[in-house]
PDB file of C-alpha atoms in Angstrom:
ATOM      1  CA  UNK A 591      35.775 113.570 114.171  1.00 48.00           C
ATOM      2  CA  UNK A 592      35.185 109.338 114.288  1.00 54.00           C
ATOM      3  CA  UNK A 593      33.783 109.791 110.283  1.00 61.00           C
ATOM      4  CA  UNK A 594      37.235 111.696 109.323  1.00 72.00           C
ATOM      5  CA  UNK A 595      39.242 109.532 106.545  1.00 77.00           C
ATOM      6  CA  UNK A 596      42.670 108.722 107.438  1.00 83.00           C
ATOM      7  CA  UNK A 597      45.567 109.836 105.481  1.00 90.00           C
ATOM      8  CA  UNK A 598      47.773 108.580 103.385  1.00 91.00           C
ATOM      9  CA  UNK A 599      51.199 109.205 102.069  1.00 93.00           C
ATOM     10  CA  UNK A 600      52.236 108.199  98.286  1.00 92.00           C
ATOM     11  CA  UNK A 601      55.539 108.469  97.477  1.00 95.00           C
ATOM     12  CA  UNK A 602      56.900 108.075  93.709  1.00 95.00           C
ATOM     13  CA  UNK A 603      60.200 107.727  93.273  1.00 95.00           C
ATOM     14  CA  UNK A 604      60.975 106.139  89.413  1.00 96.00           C
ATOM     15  CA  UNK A 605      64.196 106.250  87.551  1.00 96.00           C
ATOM     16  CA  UNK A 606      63.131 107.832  84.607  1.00 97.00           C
ATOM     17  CA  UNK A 607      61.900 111.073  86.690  1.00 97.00           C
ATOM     18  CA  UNK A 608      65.279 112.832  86.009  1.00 98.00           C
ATOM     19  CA  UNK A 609      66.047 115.382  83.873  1.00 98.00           C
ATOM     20  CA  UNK A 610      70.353 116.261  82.817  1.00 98.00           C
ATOM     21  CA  UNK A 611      70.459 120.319  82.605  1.00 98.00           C
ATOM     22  CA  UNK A 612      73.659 122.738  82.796  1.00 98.00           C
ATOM     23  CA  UNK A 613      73.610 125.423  84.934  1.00 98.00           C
ATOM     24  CA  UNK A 614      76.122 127.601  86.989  1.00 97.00           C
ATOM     25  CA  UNK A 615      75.663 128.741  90.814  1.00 97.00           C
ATOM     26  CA  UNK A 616      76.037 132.602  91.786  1.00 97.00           C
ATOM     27  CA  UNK A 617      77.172 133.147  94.443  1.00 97.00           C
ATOM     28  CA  UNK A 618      77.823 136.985  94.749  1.00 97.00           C
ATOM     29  CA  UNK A 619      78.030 139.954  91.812  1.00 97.00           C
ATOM     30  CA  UNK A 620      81.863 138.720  90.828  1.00 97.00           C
ATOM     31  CA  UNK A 621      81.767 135.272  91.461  1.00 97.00           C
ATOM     32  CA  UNK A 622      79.551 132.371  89.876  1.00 97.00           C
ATOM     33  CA  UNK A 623      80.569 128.592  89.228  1.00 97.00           C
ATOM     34  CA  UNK A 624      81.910 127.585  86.124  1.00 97.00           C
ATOM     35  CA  UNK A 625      79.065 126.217  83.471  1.00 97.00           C
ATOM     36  CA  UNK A 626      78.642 122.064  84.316  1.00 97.00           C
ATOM     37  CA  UNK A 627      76.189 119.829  84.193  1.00 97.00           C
ATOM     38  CA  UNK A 628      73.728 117.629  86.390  1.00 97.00           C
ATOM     39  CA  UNK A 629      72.098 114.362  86.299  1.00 97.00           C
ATOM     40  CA  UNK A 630      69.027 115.464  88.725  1.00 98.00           C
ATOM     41  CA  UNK A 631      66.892 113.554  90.176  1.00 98.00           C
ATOM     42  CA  UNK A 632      63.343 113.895  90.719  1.00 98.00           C
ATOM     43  CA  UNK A 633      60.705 112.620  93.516  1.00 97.00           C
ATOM     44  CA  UNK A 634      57.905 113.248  95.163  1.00 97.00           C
ATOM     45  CA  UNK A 635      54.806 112.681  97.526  1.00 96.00           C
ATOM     46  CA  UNK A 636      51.550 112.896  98.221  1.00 94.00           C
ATOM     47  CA  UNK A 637      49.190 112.572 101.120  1.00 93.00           C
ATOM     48  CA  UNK A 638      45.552 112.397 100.472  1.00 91.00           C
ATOM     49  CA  UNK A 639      42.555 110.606 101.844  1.00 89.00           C
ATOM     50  CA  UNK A 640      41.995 106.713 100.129  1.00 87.00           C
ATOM     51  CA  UNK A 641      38.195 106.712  98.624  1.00 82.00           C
ATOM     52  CA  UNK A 642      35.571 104.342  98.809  1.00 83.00           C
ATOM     53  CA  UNK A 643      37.275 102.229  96.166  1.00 84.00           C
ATOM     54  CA  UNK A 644      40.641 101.704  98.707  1.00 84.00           C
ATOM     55  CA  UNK A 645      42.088 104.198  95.785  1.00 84.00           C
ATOM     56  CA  UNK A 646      43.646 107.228  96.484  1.00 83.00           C
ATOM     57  CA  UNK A 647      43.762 108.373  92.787  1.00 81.00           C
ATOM     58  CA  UNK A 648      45.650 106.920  89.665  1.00 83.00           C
ATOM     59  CA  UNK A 649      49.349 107.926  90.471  1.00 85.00           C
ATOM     60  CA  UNK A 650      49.896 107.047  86.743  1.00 91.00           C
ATOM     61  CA  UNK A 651      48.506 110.678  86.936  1.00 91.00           C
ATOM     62  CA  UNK A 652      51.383 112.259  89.322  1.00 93.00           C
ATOM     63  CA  UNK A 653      54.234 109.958  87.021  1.00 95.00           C
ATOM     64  CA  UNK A 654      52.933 111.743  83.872  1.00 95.00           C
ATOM     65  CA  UNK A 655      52.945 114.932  85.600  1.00 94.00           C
ATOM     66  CA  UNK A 656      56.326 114.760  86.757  1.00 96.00           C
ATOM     67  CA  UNK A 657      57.627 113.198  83.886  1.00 97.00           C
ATOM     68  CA  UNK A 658      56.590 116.004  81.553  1.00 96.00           C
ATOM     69  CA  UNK A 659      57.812 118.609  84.049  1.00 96.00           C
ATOM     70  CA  UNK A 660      61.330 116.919  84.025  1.00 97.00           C
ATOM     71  CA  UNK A 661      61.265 116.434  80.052  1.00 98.00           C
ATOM     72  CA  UNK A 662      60.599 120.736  79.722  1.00 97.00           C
ATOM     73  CA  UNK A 663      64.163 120.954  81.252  1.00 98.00           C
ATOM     74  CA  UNK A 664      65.798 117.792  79.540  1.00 98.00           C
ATOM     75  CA  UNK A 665      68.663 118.829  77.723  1.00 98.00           C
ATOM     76  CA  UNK A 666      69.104 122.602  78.116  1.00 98.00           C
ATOM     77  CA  UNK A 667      71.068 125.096  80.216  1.00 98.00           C
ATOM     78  CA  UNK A 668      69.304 126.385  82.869  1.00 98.00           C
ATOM     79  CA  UNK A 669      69.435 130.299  83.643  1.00 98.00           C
ATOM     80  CA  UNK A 670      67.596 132.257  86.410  1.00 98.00           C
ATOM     81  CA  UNK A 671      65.894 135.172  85.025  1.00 98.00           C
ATOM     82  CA  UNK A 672      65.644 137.246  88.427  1.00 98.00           C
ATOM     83  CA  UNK A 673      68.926 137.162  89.616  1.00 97.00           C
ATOM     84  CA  UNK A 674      70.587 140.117  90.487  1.00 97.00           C
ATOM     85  CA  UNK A 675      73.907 139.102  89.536  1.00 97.00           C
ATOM     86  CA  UNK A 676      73.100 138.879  85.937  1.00 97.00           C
ATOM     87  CA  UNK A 677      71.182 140.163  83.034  1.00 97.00           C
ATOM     88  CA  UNK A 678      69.709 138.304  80.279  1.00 98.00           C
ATOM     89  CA  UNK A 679      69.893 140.191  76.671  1.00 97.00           C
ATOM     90  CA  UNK A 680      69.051 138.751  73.239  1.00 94.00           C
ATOM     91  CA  UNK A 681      71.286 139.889  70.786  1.00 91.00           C
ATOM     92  CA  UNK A 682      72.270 138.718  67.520  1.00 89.00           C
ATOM     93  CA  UNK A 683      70.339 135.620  67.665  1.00 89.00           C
ATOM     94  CA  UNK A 684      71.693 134.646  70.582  1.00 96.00           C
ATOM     95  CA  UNK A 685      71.133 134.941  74.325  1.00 97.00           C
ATOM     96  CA  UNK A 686      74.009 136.915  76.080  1.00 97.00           C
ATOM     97  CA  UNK A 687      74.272 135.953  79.823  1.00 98.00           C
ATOM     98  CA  UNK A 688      75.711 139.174  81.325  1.00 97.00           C
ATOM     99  CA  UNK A 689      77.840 138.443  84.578  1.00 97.00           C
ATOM    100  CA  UNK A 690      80.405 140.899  86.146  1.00 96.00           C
ATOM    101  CA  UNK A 691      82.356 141.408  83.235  1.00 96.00           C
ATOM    102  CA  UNK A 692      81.857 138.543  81.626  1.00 97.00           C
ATOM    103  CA  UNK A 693      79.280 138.110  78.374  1.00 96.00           C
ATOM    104  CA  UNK A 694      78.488 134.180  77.821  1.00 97.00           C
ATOM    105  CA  UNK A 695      76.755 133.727  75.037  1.00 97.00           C
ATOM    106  CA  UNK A 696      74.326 130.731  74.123  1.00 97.00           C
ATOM    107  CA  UNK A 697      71.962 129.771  71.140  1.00 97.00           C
ATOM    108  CA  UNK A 698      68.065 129.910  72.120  1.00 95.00           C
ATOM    109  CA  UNK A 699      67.590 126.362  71.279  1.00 95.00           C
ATOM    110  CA  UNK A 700      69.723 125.339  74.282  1.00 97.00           C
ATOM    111  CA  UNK A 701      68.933 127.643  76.825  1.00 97.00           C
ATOM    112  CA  UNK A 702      65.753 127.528  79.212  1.00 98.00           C
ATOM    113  CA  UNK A 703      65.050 130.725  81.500  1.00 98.00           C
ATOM    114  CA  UNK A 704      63.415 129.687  84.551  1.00 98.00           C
ATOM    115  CA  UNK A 705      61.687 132.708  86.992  1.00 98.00           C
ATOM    116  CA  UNK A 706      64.303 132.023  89.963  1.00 98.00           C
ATOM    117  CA  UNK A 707      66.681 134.330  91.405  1.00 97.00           C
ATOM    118  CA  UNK A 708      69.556 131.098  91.237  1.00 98.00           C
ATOM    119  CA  UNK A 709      69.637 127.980  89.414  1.00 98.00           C
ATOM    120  CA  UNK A 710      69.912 125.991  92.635  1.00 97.00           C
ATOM    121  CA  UNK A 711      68.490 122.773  93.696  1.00 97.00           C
ATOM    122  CA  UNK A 712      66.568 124.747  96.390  1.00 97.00           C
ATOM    123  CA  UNK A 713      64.914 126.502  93.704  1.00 98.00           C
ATOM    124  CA  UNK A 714      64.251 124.136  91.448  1.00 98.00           C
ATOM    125  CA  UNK A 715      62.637 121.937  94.135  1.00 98.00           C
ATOM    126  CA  UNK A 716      60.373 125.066  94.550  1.00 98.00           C
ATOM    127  CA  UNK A 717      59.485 125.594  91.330  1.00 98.00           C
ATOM    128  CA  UNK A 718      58.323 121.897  90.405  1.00 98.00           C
ATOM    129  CA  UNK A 719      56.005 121.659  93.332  1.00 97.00           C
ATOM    130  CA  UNK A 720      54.695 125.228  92.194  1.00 96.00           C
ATOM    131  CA  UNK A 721      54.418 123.737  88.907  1.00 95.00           C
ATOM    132  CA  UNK A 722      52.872 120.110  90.097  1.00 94.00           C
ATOM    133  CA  UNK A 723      49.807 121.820  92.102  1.00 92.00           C
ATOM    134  CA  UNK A 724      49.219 123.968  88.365  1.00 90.00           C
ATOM    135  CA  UNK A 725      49.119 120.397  86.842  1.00 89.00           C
ATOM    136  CA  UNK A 726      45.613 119.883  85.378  1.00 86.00           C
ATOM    137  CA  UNK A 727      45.426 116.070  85.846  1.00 81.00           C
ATOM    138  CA  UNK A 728      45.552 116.893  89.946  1.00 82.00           C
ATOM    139  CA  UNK A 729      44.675 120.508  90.803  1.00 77.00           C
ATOM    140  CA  UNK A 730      41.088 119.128  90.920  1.00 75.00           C
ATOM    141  CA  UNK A 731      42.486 116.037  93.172  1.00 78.00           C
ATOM    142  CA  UNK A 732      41.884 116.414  97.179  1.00 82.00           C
ATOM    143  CA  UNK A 733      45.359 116.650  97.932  1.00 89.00           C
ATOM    144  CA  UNK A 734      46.314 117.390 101.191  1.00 91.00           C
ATOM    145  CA  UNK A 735      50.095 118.169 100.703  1.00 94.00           C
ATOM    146  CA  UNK A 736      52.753 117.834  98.491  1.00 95.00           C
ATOM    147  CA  UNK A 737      56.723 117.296  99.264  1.00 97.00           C
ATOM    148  CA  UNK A 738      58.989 117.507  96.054  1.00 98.00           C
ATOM    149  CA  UNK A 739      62.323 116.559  95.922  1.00 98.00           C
ATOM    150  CA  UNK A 740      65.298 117.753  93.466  1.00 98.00           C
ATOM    151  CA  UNK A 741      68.224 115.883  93.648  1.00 97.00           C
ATOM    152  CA  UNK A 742      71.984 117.176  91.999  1.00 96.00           C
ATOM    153  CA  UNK A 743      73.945 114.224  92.649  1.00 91.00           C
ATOM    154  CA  UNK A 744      74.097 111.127  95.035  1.00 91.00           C
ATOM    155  CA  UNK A 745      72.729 112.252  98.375  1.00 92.00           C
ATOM    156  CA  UNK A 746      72.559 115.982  97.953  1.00 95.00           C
ATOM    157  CA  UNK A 747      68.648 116.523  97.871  1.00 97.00           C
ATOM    158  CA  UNK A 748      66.685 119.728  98.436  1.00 98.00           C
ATOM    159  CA  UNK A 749      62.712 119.288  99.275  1.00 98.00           C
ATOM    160  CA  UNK A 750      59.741 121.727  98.781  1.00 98.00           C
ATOM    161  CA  UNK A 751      56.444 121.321 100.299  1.00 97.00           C
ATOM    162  CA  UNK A 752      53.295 122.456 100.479  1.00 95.00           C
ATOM    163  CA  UNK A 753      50.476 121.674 102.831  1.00 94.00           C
ATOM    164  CA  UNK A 754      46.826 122.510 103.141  1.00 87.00           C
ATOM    165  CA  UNK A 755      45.686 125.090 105.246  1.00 82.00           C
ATOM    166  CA  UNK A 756      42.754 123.840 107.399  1.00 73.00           C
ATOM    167  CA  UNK A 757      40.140 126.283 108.734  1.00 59.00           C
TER     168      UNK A 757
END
């Protein structure tokens, strides 16, 4: 292996890569935070091989990427749609969150259903990078692995990754 490129690691971490989003945590069928709010944070990186150029790829690429991913869930309450603590309904106009015995409504326009079983940093760390390797602008990038980051508040951060699988 002497003609094997070396790695490298790419880490963005901008300001602006944040999205604010209620949400509430279950935690069993009769008990469930109350509906608040985050500031999260978003970061992530990359490890790829650098090209010819001493380039790995424009990372303007992976900023627009995760930038657009955090605007989809700017501004809305978060709900997971495969929990098994509650059941989503549309009724009326609205959406009814269905939880014990509890019925929460909310209008459409501020709610965003997300295909997790919890609305949890864990699994919204999961779902970005999930989301990230769809991303047109770098599914056709040789990326070697991926570690996203979703952040709830200072120094509470959950991390997904994804890596590769070598033959």
């Amino acid at each position: 292996m002497p003609n094997q490129k070396p790695l490298i690691r790419i880490e963005i971490s901008k300001e602006y890569l944040n999205f604010s989003a209620g949400h509430f945590t279950l935690f069993s069928a009769t008990e469930r935070e109350n509906l608040h709010g985050h500031n999260f944070q978003v970061q992530a990186a990359v490890t790829t091989t650098v090209g010819a150029d001493g380039l790995a790829f424009d990372y303007v690429l992976l900023k627009r990427a995760l930038k657009t991913l955090c605007d989809q869930w700017d501004e809305r309450v978060l709900l997971p749609q495969q929990s098994p603590y509650l059941r989503l309904e549309q009724q009326d106009g609205m959406l009814i969150a269905h939880f014990a015995d509890e019925q929460i409504p909310f209008l459409h326009r501020d709610v965003l259903t997300l295909p997790l079983c919890n609305v949890t940093i864990e699994e919204l760390a999961a779902l970005l990078l999930a989301r990230l390797r769809e991303h047109p602008d770098l599914a056709s990038r040789d990326l070697r692995a991926i570690e996203l980051g979703v952040s709830s508040g200072l120094g509470q951060w959950a991390f997904s990754s994804w890596e590769q699988q070598t033959a």
